[in-house]
Amino acid sequence: MTDTTVTRNYGLDILRVIACYMVIQIHTGEFYYIGDRGNVLNTIDANWVCWYNSLCRICVPLFVMISGFFLFPVKDTSVFFKKRFSRVAIPFILWCILYALYFYLRGDAPLNATLTNIAHIPVNYGVEIGHLWFVYMLLGIYLFAPVLSPWIQTASRKSMEFYLMLWGIAFCIPYIHLIFPEIWGEAFWNHTPMLYYFSGFMGYVVLANYIKRFHMEPARWNYFAGITLLVVGYGITAIGFSMRLPTEKFVNTLELTWSFETINIAMMTAGVFLMVKNIQIKNTGSGILKLVVDISAKSYGIYLAHIMVLNVVHAFWDGRLSSAATKLPVIAISTFAITFLLIKILSFIPKSKWLIG
């Protein structure tokens, strides 16, 4: 899932690495606040997850913004689909099969259920695995990209800002629903109310290209705006989660302020993107930078594989550490490093691109 430009923007490589690590820390945290059948574990460890992982909720939106940054223009639709789908869909399908077999070997699914799960990959099996829901969404963005491309390339600044304003309002709807359960035409027979078409992950794609067209030059404004958005967004995200933790019984209602489609998550995502996108690297031959670029190039493979590694690493460290304050970073960093090394080894196998992207 890497892209090249005439002058490489190392800030985007750094953002991709950050997003990749945050995904792993998010999934590490799930051991400490999610109980059986989606019940909430209101413990001290869960509070540590709140303060650590509220920032990490920007991981998926960051990935979408980075992908969207390189998505346009779409000049030849057939070439675009062939390139994007071969690099994303084929590894996804192979890893879905591997996860189905993995759960079978762990004793979590009988053989008939395993075969059924594999057959359900075109339907929704990535969601049953957990983290691979992301790929279905990303493929949907790719499908819409040729339609969006002409507007993205030619829209005026005001037009893009108008879209983003409506998108921001749509991202406030989860909070409006706390007062008004149905608004702007919502009903049990209508799930597409006003602003429905301005909501969702496509807004992150537009935001990335708005910044690309009008705010790519390094400027103090970027850092001031970025810090402000990050601090305010984090405050809403973390405090909201913390306040709901003692009262909510189920995870799906607890995570209101953690939803990727909320204004506070969008604020944090935009803030981090603005601050990191123009990081200047003087020594482009340094070993650390080469490592960052290598991890960035293998981030999709790391994303696909990390759950298998995480389960092993968690089993090793969980009983050896007393608090989630240390468990979260230790388990997440260990998983991140080990998964990268495994993907690095796999990358030397011929035709490995079909497995690791």
CSV table of N, CA and C in Angstrom, one decimal, residues 212-324:
chain,number,residue,atom,x,y,z
A,212,LYS,N,-3.7,18.7,0.9
A,212,LYS,CA,-2.7,18.5,-0.2
A,212,LYS,C,-2.7,19.7,-1.1
A,213,ARG,N,-3.9,20.2,-1.5
A,213,ARG,CA,-4.0,21.3,-2.4
A,213,ARG,C,-3.8,22.7,-1.8
A,214,PHE,N,-4.2,22.9,-0.6
A,214,PHE,CA,-4.2,24.2,-0.1
A,214,PHE,C,-3.3,24.5,1.2
A,215,HIS,N,-2.8,23.4,1.8
A,215,HIS,CA,-2.1,23.6,3.1
A,215,HIS,C,-0.9,22.7,3.2
A,216,MET,N,-0.2,22.4,2.1
A,216,MET,CA,1.0,21.5,2.1
A,216,MET,C,2.3,22.3,2.5
A,217,GLU,N,2.3,23.5,2.2
A,217,GLU,CA,3.5,24.3,2.5
A,217,GLU,C,3.7,24.4,4.1
A,218,PRO,N,5.0,24.2,4.5
A,218,PRO,CA,5.2,24.3,6.0
A,218,PRO,C,4.9,25.7,6.5
A,219,ALA,N,4.2,25.7,7.6
A,219,ALA,CA,3.8,27.0,8.1
A,219,ALA,C,3.5,26.9,9.6
A,220,ARG,N,3.8,27.9,10.4
A,220,ARG,CA,3.5,27.9,11.8
A,220,ARG,C,2.0,27.6,12.1
A,221,TRP,N,1.2,28.1,11.1
A,221,TRP,CA,-0.3,27.9,11.3
A,221,TRP,C,-0.6,26.4,11.4
A,222,ASN,N,0.1,25.6,10.6
A,222,ASN,CA,-0.2,24.1,10.7
A,222,ASN,C,0.0,23.6,12.1
A,223,TYR,N,1.1,24.0,12.7
A,223,TYR,CA,1.4,23.4,14.0
A,223,TYR,C,0.5,24.0,15.1
A,224,PHE,N,0.2,25.3,15.0
A,224,PHE,CA,-0.8,25.8,16.0
A,224,PHE,C,-2.1,25.2,15.8
A,225,ALA,N,-2.6,25.1,14.6
A,225,ALA,CA,-3.9,24.5,14.4
A,225,ALA,C,-3.9,23.0,14.8
A,226,GLY,N,-2.8,22.3,14.4
A,226,GLY,CA,-2.7,20.9,14.7
A,226,GLY,C,-2.7,20.6,16.2
A,227,ILE,N,-2.0,21.4,17.0
A,227,ILE,CA,-1.9,21.2,18.4
A,227,ILE,C,-3.3,21.5,19.0
A,228,THR,N,-3.9,22.6,18.6
A,228,THR,CA,-5.3,22.9,19.1
A,228,THR,C,-6.3,21.8,18.8
A,229,LEU,N,-6.3,21.3,17.6
A,229,LEU,CA,-7.3,20.3,17.2
A,229,LEU,C,-7.0,19.0,18.0
A,230,LEU,N,-5.7,18.7,18.2
A,230,LEU,CA,-5.3,17.5,18.9
A,230,LEU,C,-5.8,17.5,20.4
A,231,VAL,N,-5.5,18.7,21.0
A,231,VAL,CA,-5.7,18.8,22.5
A,231,VAL,C,-7.3,18.8,22.7
A,232,VAL,N,-8.0,19.6,21.9
A,232,VAL,CA,-9.4,19.6,22.1
A,232,VAL,C,-10.1,18.3,21.8
A,233,GLY,N,-9.7,17.7,20.7
A,233,GLY,CA,-10.2,16.4,20.3
A,233,GLY,C,-9.9,15.3,21.3
A,234,TYR,N,-8.7,15.3,21.8
A,234,TYR,CA,-8.3,14.3,22.8
A,234,TYR,C,-9.2,14.5,24.1
A,235,GLY,N,-9.3,15.7,24.5
A,235,GLY,CA,-10.1,16.0,25.7
A,235,GLY,C,-11.5,15.4,25.6
A,236,ILE,N,-12.2,15.7,24.4
A,236,ILE,CA,-13.6,15.1,24.2
A,236,ILE,C,-13.5,13.6,24.2
A,237,THR,N,-12.6,13.0,23.5
A,237,THR,CA,-12.5,11.6,23.3
A,237,THR,C,-12.3,10.9,24.7
A,238,ALA,N,-11.2,11.3,25.4
A,238,ALA,CA,-10.9,10.6,26.6
A,238,ALA,C,-11.8,10.9,27.8
A,239,ILE,N,-12.2,12.1,28.0
A,239,ILE,CA,-13.1,12.4,29.1
A,239,ILE,C,-14.5,11.8,28.8
A,240,GLY,N,-14.9,11.8,27.6
A,240,GLY,CA,-16.2,11.2,27.3
A,240,GLY,C,-16.2,9.7,27.5
A,241,PHE,N,-15.1,9.0,27.2
A,241,PHE,CA,-15.0,7.6,27.4
A,241,PHE,C,-14.9,7.3,29.0
A,242,SER,N,-14.1,8.1,29.7
A,242,SER,CA,-14.0,8.0,31.1
A,242,SER,C,-15.3,8.2,31.9
A,243,MET,N,-16.1,9.2,31.4
A,243,MET,CA,-17.4,9.4,32.1
A,243,MET,C,-18.4,8.3,31.9
A,244,ARG,N,-18.3,7.6,30.7
A,244,ARG,CA,-19.3,6.6,30.4
A,244,ARG,C,-18.8,5.2,31.0
A,245,LEU,N,-17.6,5.1,31.3
A,245,LEU,CA,-17.0,3.8,31.7
A,245,LEU,C,-17.8,3.2,33.0
A,246,PRO,N,-18.1,4.0,34.0
A,246,PRO,CA,-18.8,3.5,35.2
A,246,PRO,C,-20.2,3.1,34.9
A,247,THR,N,-20.9,3.6,33.9
A,247,THR,CA,-22.3,3.4,33.7
A,247,THR,C,-22.7,2.5,32.6
A,248,GLU,N,-21.9,2.5,31.5
A,248,GLU,CA,-22.3,1.7,30.4
A,248,GLU,C,-21.9,0.2,30.6
A,249,LYS,N,-22.8,-0.7,30.2
A,249,LYS,CA,-22.7,-2.1,30.4
A,249,LYS,C,-22.1,-2.8,29.2
A,250,PHE,N,-22.3,-2.2,28.0
A,250,PHE,CA,-21.9,-2.8,26.8
A,250,PHE,C,-20.9,-1.9,26.0
A,251,VAL,N,-19.9,-2.6,25.3
A,251,VAL,CA,-18.9,-1.8,24.6
A,251,VAL,C,-19.4,-0.9,23.5
A,252,ASN,N,-20.5,-1.4,22.8
A,252,ASN,CA,-20.9,-0.6,21.7
A,252,ASN,C,-21.5,0.7,22.1
A,253,THR,N,-22.0,0.8,23.3
A,253,THR,CA,-22.5,2.2,23.8
A,253,THR,C,-21.3,2.9,24.6
A,254,LEU,N,-20.4,2.2,25.2
A,254,LEU,CA,-19.3,2.8,25.9
A,254,LEU,C,-18.5,3.6,24.9
A,255,GLU,N,-18.3,3.1,23.7
A,255,GLU,CA,-17.3,3.7,22.8
A,255,GLU,C,-17.9,4.8,21.9
A,256,LEU,N,-18.8,5.5,22.5
A,256,LEU,CA,-19.5,6.6,21.7
A,256,LEU,C,-18.4,7.6,21.2
A,257,THR,N,-17.6,8.1,22.1
A,257,THR,CA,-16.6,9.1,21.7
A,257,THR,C,-15.4,8.5,21.1
A,258,TRP,N,-15.3,7.2,20.9
A,258,TRP,CA,-14.2,6.5,20.2
A,258,TRP,C,-14.6,6.2,18.8
A,259,SER,N,-15.8,6.5,18.4
A,259,SER,CA,-16.2,6.2,17.0
A,259,SER,C,-15.4,7.0,16.0
A,260,PHE,N,-14.9,6.3,14.9
A,260,PHE,CA,-14.1,6.9,13.9
A,260,PHE,C,-14.9,8.0,13.2
A,261,GLU,N,-16.3,8.0,13.3
A,261,GLU,CA,-17.1,8.9,12.6
A,261,GLU,C,-17.7,9.9,13.6
A,262,THR,N,-16.8,10.5,14.4
A,262,THR,CA,-17.2,11.6,15.3
A,262,THR,C,-16.3,12.8,15.1
A,263,ILE,N,-16.8,14.0,15.4
A,263,ILE,CA,-16.1,15.2,15.2
A,263,ILE,C,-14.8,15.2,16.0
A,264,ASN,N,-14.7,14.7,17.2
A,264,ASN,CA,-13.5,14.8,18.0
A,264,ASN,C,-12.4,13.9,17.4
A,265,ILE,N,-12.8,12.7,16.9
A,265,ILE,CA,-11.7,11.9,16.2
A,265,ILE,C,-11.2,12.5,15.0
A,266,ALA,N,-12.1,13.2,14.2
A,266,ALA,CA,-11.7,13.9,13.0
A,266,ALA,C,-10.8,15.1,13.4
A,267,MET,N,-11.1,15.7,14.5
A,267,MET,CA,-10.2,16.8,14.9
A,267,MET,C,-8.8,16.3,15.2
A,268,MET,N,-8.7,15.3,16.0
A,268,MET,CA,-7.4,14.7,16.4
A,268,MET,C,-6.6,14.3,15.1
A,269,THR,N,-7.3,13.6,14.2
A,269,THR,CA,-6.7,13.1,13.0
A,269,THR,C,-6.1,14.2,12.2
A,270,ALA,N,-7.0,15.2,12.0
A,270,ALA,CA,-6.5,16.4,11.2
A,270,ALA,C,-5.3,17.1,11.9
A,271,GLY,N,-5.4,17.2,13.2
A,271,GLY,CA,-4.3,17.8,14.0
A,271,GLY,C,-3.0,17.1,13.8
A,272,VAL,N,-3.0,15.8,14.0
A,272,VAL,CA,-1.7,15.0,13.8
A,272,VAL,C,-1.2,15.1,12.4
A,273,PHE,N,-2.2,15.0,11.4
A,273,PHE,CA,-1.8,15.0,10.0
A,273,PHE,C,-1.1,16.4,9.7
A,274,LEU,N,-1.7,17.5,10.2
A,274,LEU,CA,-1.1,18.8,9.9
A,274,LEU,C,0.3,18.9,10.5
A,275,MET,N,0.5,18.4,11.7
A,275,MET,CA,1.8,18.6,12.4
A,275,MET,C,2.9,17.7,11.8
A,276,VAL,N,2.5,16.5,11.3
A,276,VAL,CA,3.6,15.6,10.9
A,276,VAL,C,3.9,15.6,9.4
A,277,LYS,N,2.9,16.0,8.6
A,277,LYS,CA,3.0,15.9,7.2
A,277,LYS,C,4.3,16.6,6.6
A,278,ASN,N,4.8,17.6,7.2
A,278,ASN,CA,5.9,18.4,6.7
A,278,ASN,C,7.2,18.3,7.5
A,279,ILE,N,7.3,17.2,8.2
A,279,ILE,CA,8.5,17.0,9.0
A,279,ILE,C,9.7,17.0,8.0
A,280,GLN,N,10.7,17.8,8.3
A,280,GLN,CA,11.9,17.9,7.5
A,280,GLN,C,13.0,16.9,7.9
A,281,ILE,N,13.5,16.1,7.0
A,281,ILE,CA,14.5,15.2,7.3
A,281,ILE,C,15.8,15.6,6.5
A,282,LYS,N,16.8,16.0,7.3
A,282,LYS,CA,18.0,16.5,6.7
A,282,LYS,C,18.9,15.3,6.3
A,283,ASN,N,19.1,14.3,7.1
A,283,ASN,CA,19.9,13.2,6.8
A,283,ASN,C,19.1,12.0,6.3
A,284,THR,N,18.8,12.1,5.0
A,284,THR,CA,17.9,11.1,4.4
A,284,THR,C,18.6,9.7,4.2
A,285,GLY,N,19.9,9.6,4.6
A,285,GLY,CA,20.6,8.3,4.5
A,285,GLY,C,20.7,7.6,5.8
A,286,SER,N,20.1,8.2,6.9
A,286,SER,CA,20.2,7.6,8.2
A,286,SER,C,19.6,6.3,8.3
A,287,GLY,N,20.1,5.4,9.2
A,287,GLY,CA,19.5,4.1,9.4
A,287,GLY,C,18.1,4.1,9.9
A,288,ILE,N,17.9,5.1,10.8
A,288,ILE,CA,16.5,5.2,11.4
A,288,ILE,C,15.5,5.5,10.4
A,289,LEU,N,15.9,6.5,9.5
A,289,LEU,CA,14.9,6.8,8.4
A,289,LEU,C,14.6,5.7,7.5
A,290,LYS,N,15.7,4.9,7.1
A,290,LYS,CA,15.5,3.8,6.3
A,290,LYS,C,14.6,2.7,6.9
A,291,LEU,N,14.7,2.6,8.3
A,291,LEU,CA,13.9,1.7,9.0
A,291,LEU,C,12.4,2.1,8.9
A,292,VAL,N,12.2,3.4,9.1
A,292,VAL,CA,10.9,4.0,9.1
A,292,VAL,C,10.2,3.8,7.7
A,293,VAL,N,11.0,4.0,6.7
A,293,VAL,CA,10.5,3.8,5.3
A,293,VAL,C,10.2,2.3,5.1
A,294,ASP,N,11.0,1.4,5.6
A,294,ASP,CA,10.8,0.0,5.4
A,294,ASP,C,9.5,-0.4,6.2
A,295,ILE,N,9.4,0.1,7.4
A,295,ILE,CA,8.1,-0.3,8.2
A,295,ILE,C,6.9,0.3,7.4
A,296,SER,N,7.0,1.5,6.9
A,296,SER,CA,5.9,2.1,6.2
A,296,SER,C,5.5,1.3,5.0
A,297,ALA,N,6.5,0.8,4.3
A,297,ALA,CA,6.3,0.0,3.1
A,297,ALA,C,5.6,-1.3,3.4
A,298,LYS,N,5.8,-1.8,4.6
A,298,LYS,CA,5.3,-3.1,5.1
A,298,LYS,C,4.1,-3.0,6.0
A,299,SER,N,3.6,-1.8,6.1
A,299,SER,CA,2.5,-1.5,7.1
A,299,SER,C,1.3,-2.3,6.9
A,300,TYR,N,0.9,-2.5,5.6
A,300,TYR,CA,-0.3,-3.3,5.3
A,300,TYR,C,-0.1,-4.8,5.7
A,301,GLY,N,1.0,-5.3,5.5
A,301,GLY,CA,1.3,-6.7,5.9
A,301,GLY,C,1.3,-6.8,7.4
A,302,ILE,N,1.8,-5.8,8.1
A,302,ILE,CA,1.8,-5.8,9.6
A,302,ILE,C,0.4,-5.7,10.1
A,303,TYR,N,-0.4,-4.9,9.4
A,303,TYR,CA,-1.8,-4.7,9.8
A,303,TYR,C,-2.5,-6.1,9.7
A,304,LEU,N,-2.3,-6.7,8.5
A,304,LEU,CA,-3.0,-8.0,8.3
A,304,LEU,C,-2.6,-9.1,9.3
A,305,ALA,N,-1.4,-9.2,9.7
A,305,ALA,CA,-0.8,-10.3,10.4
A,305,ALA,C,-0.8,-10.1,11.9
A,306,HIS,N,-0.9,-8.9,12.4
A,306,HIS,CA,-0.6,-8.7,13.8
A,306,HIS,C,-1.4,-9.4,14.9
A,307,ILE,N,-2.7,-9.7,14.6
A,307,ILE,CA,-3.5,-10.3,15.6
A,307,ILE,C,-3.0,-11.7,16.0
A,308,MET,N,-2.4,-12.4,15.1
A,308,MET,CA,-1.8,-13.7,15.5
A,308,MET,C,-0.7,-13.5,16.4
A,309,VAL,N,0.2,-12.6,16.1
A,309,VAL,CA,1.3,-12.3,17.0
A,309,VAL,C,0.9,-11.7,18.3
A,310,LEU,N,-0.1,-10.8,18.3
A,310,LEU,CA,-0.6,-10.2,19.5
A,310,LEU,C,-1.1,-11.2,20.5
A,311,ASN,N,-1.8,-12.2,20.1
A,311,ASN,CA,-2.3,-13.2,21.0
A,311,ASN,C,-1.2,-14.0,21.7
A,312,VAL,N,-0.1,-14.2,21.0
A,312,VAL,CA,1.0,-14.9,21.6
A,312,VAL,C,1.7,-14.0,22.6
A,313,VAL,N,2.0,-12.8,22.2
A,313,VAL,CA,2.7,-11.8,23.0
A,313,VAL,C,1.9,-11.5,24.2
A,314,HIS,N,0.6,-11.3,24.1
A,314,HIS,CA,-0.3,-11.0,25.3
A,314,HIS,C,-0.2,-12.2,26.3
A,315,ALA,N,-0.3,-13.4,25.8
A,315,ALA,CA,-0.2,-14.6,26.7
A,315,ALA,C,1.1,-14.6,27.4
A,316,PHE,N,2.2,-14.1,26.8
A,316,PHE,CA,3.5,-14.2,27.5
A,316,PHE,C,3.6,-13.1,28.5
A,317,TRP,N,3.2,-11.8,28.2
A,317,TRP,CA,3.4,-10.7,29.1
A,317,TRP,C,2.3,-10.5,30.1
A,318,ASP,N,1.1,-10.9,29.9
A,318,ASP,CA,0.0,-10.5,30.7
A,318,ASP,C,0.2,-10.9,32.2
A,319,GLY,N,0.6,-12.1,32.4
A,319,GLY,CA,0.8,-12.6,33.8
A,319,GLY,C,2.1,-12.1,34.4
A,320,ARG,N,3.0,-11.5,33.6
A,320,ARG,CA,4.3,-11.1,34.1
A,320,ARG,C,4.3,-9.6,34.5
A,321,LEU,N,3.3,-8.9,34.1
A,321,LEU,CA,3.2,-7.4,34.5
A,321,LEU,C,1.9,-7.2,35.2
A,322,SER,N,2.0,-6.3,36.2
A,322,SER,CA,0.9,-6.1,37.1
A,322,SER,C,-0.2,-5.1,36.7
A,323,SER,N,0.1,-4.2,35.8
A,323,SER,CA,-0.9,-3.1,35.5
A,323,SER,C,-0.9,-2.9,34.0
A,324,ALA,N,-2.1,-2.4,33.5
A,324,ALA,CA,-2.2,-2.1,32.1
A,324,ALA,C,-1.3,-0.8,31.8
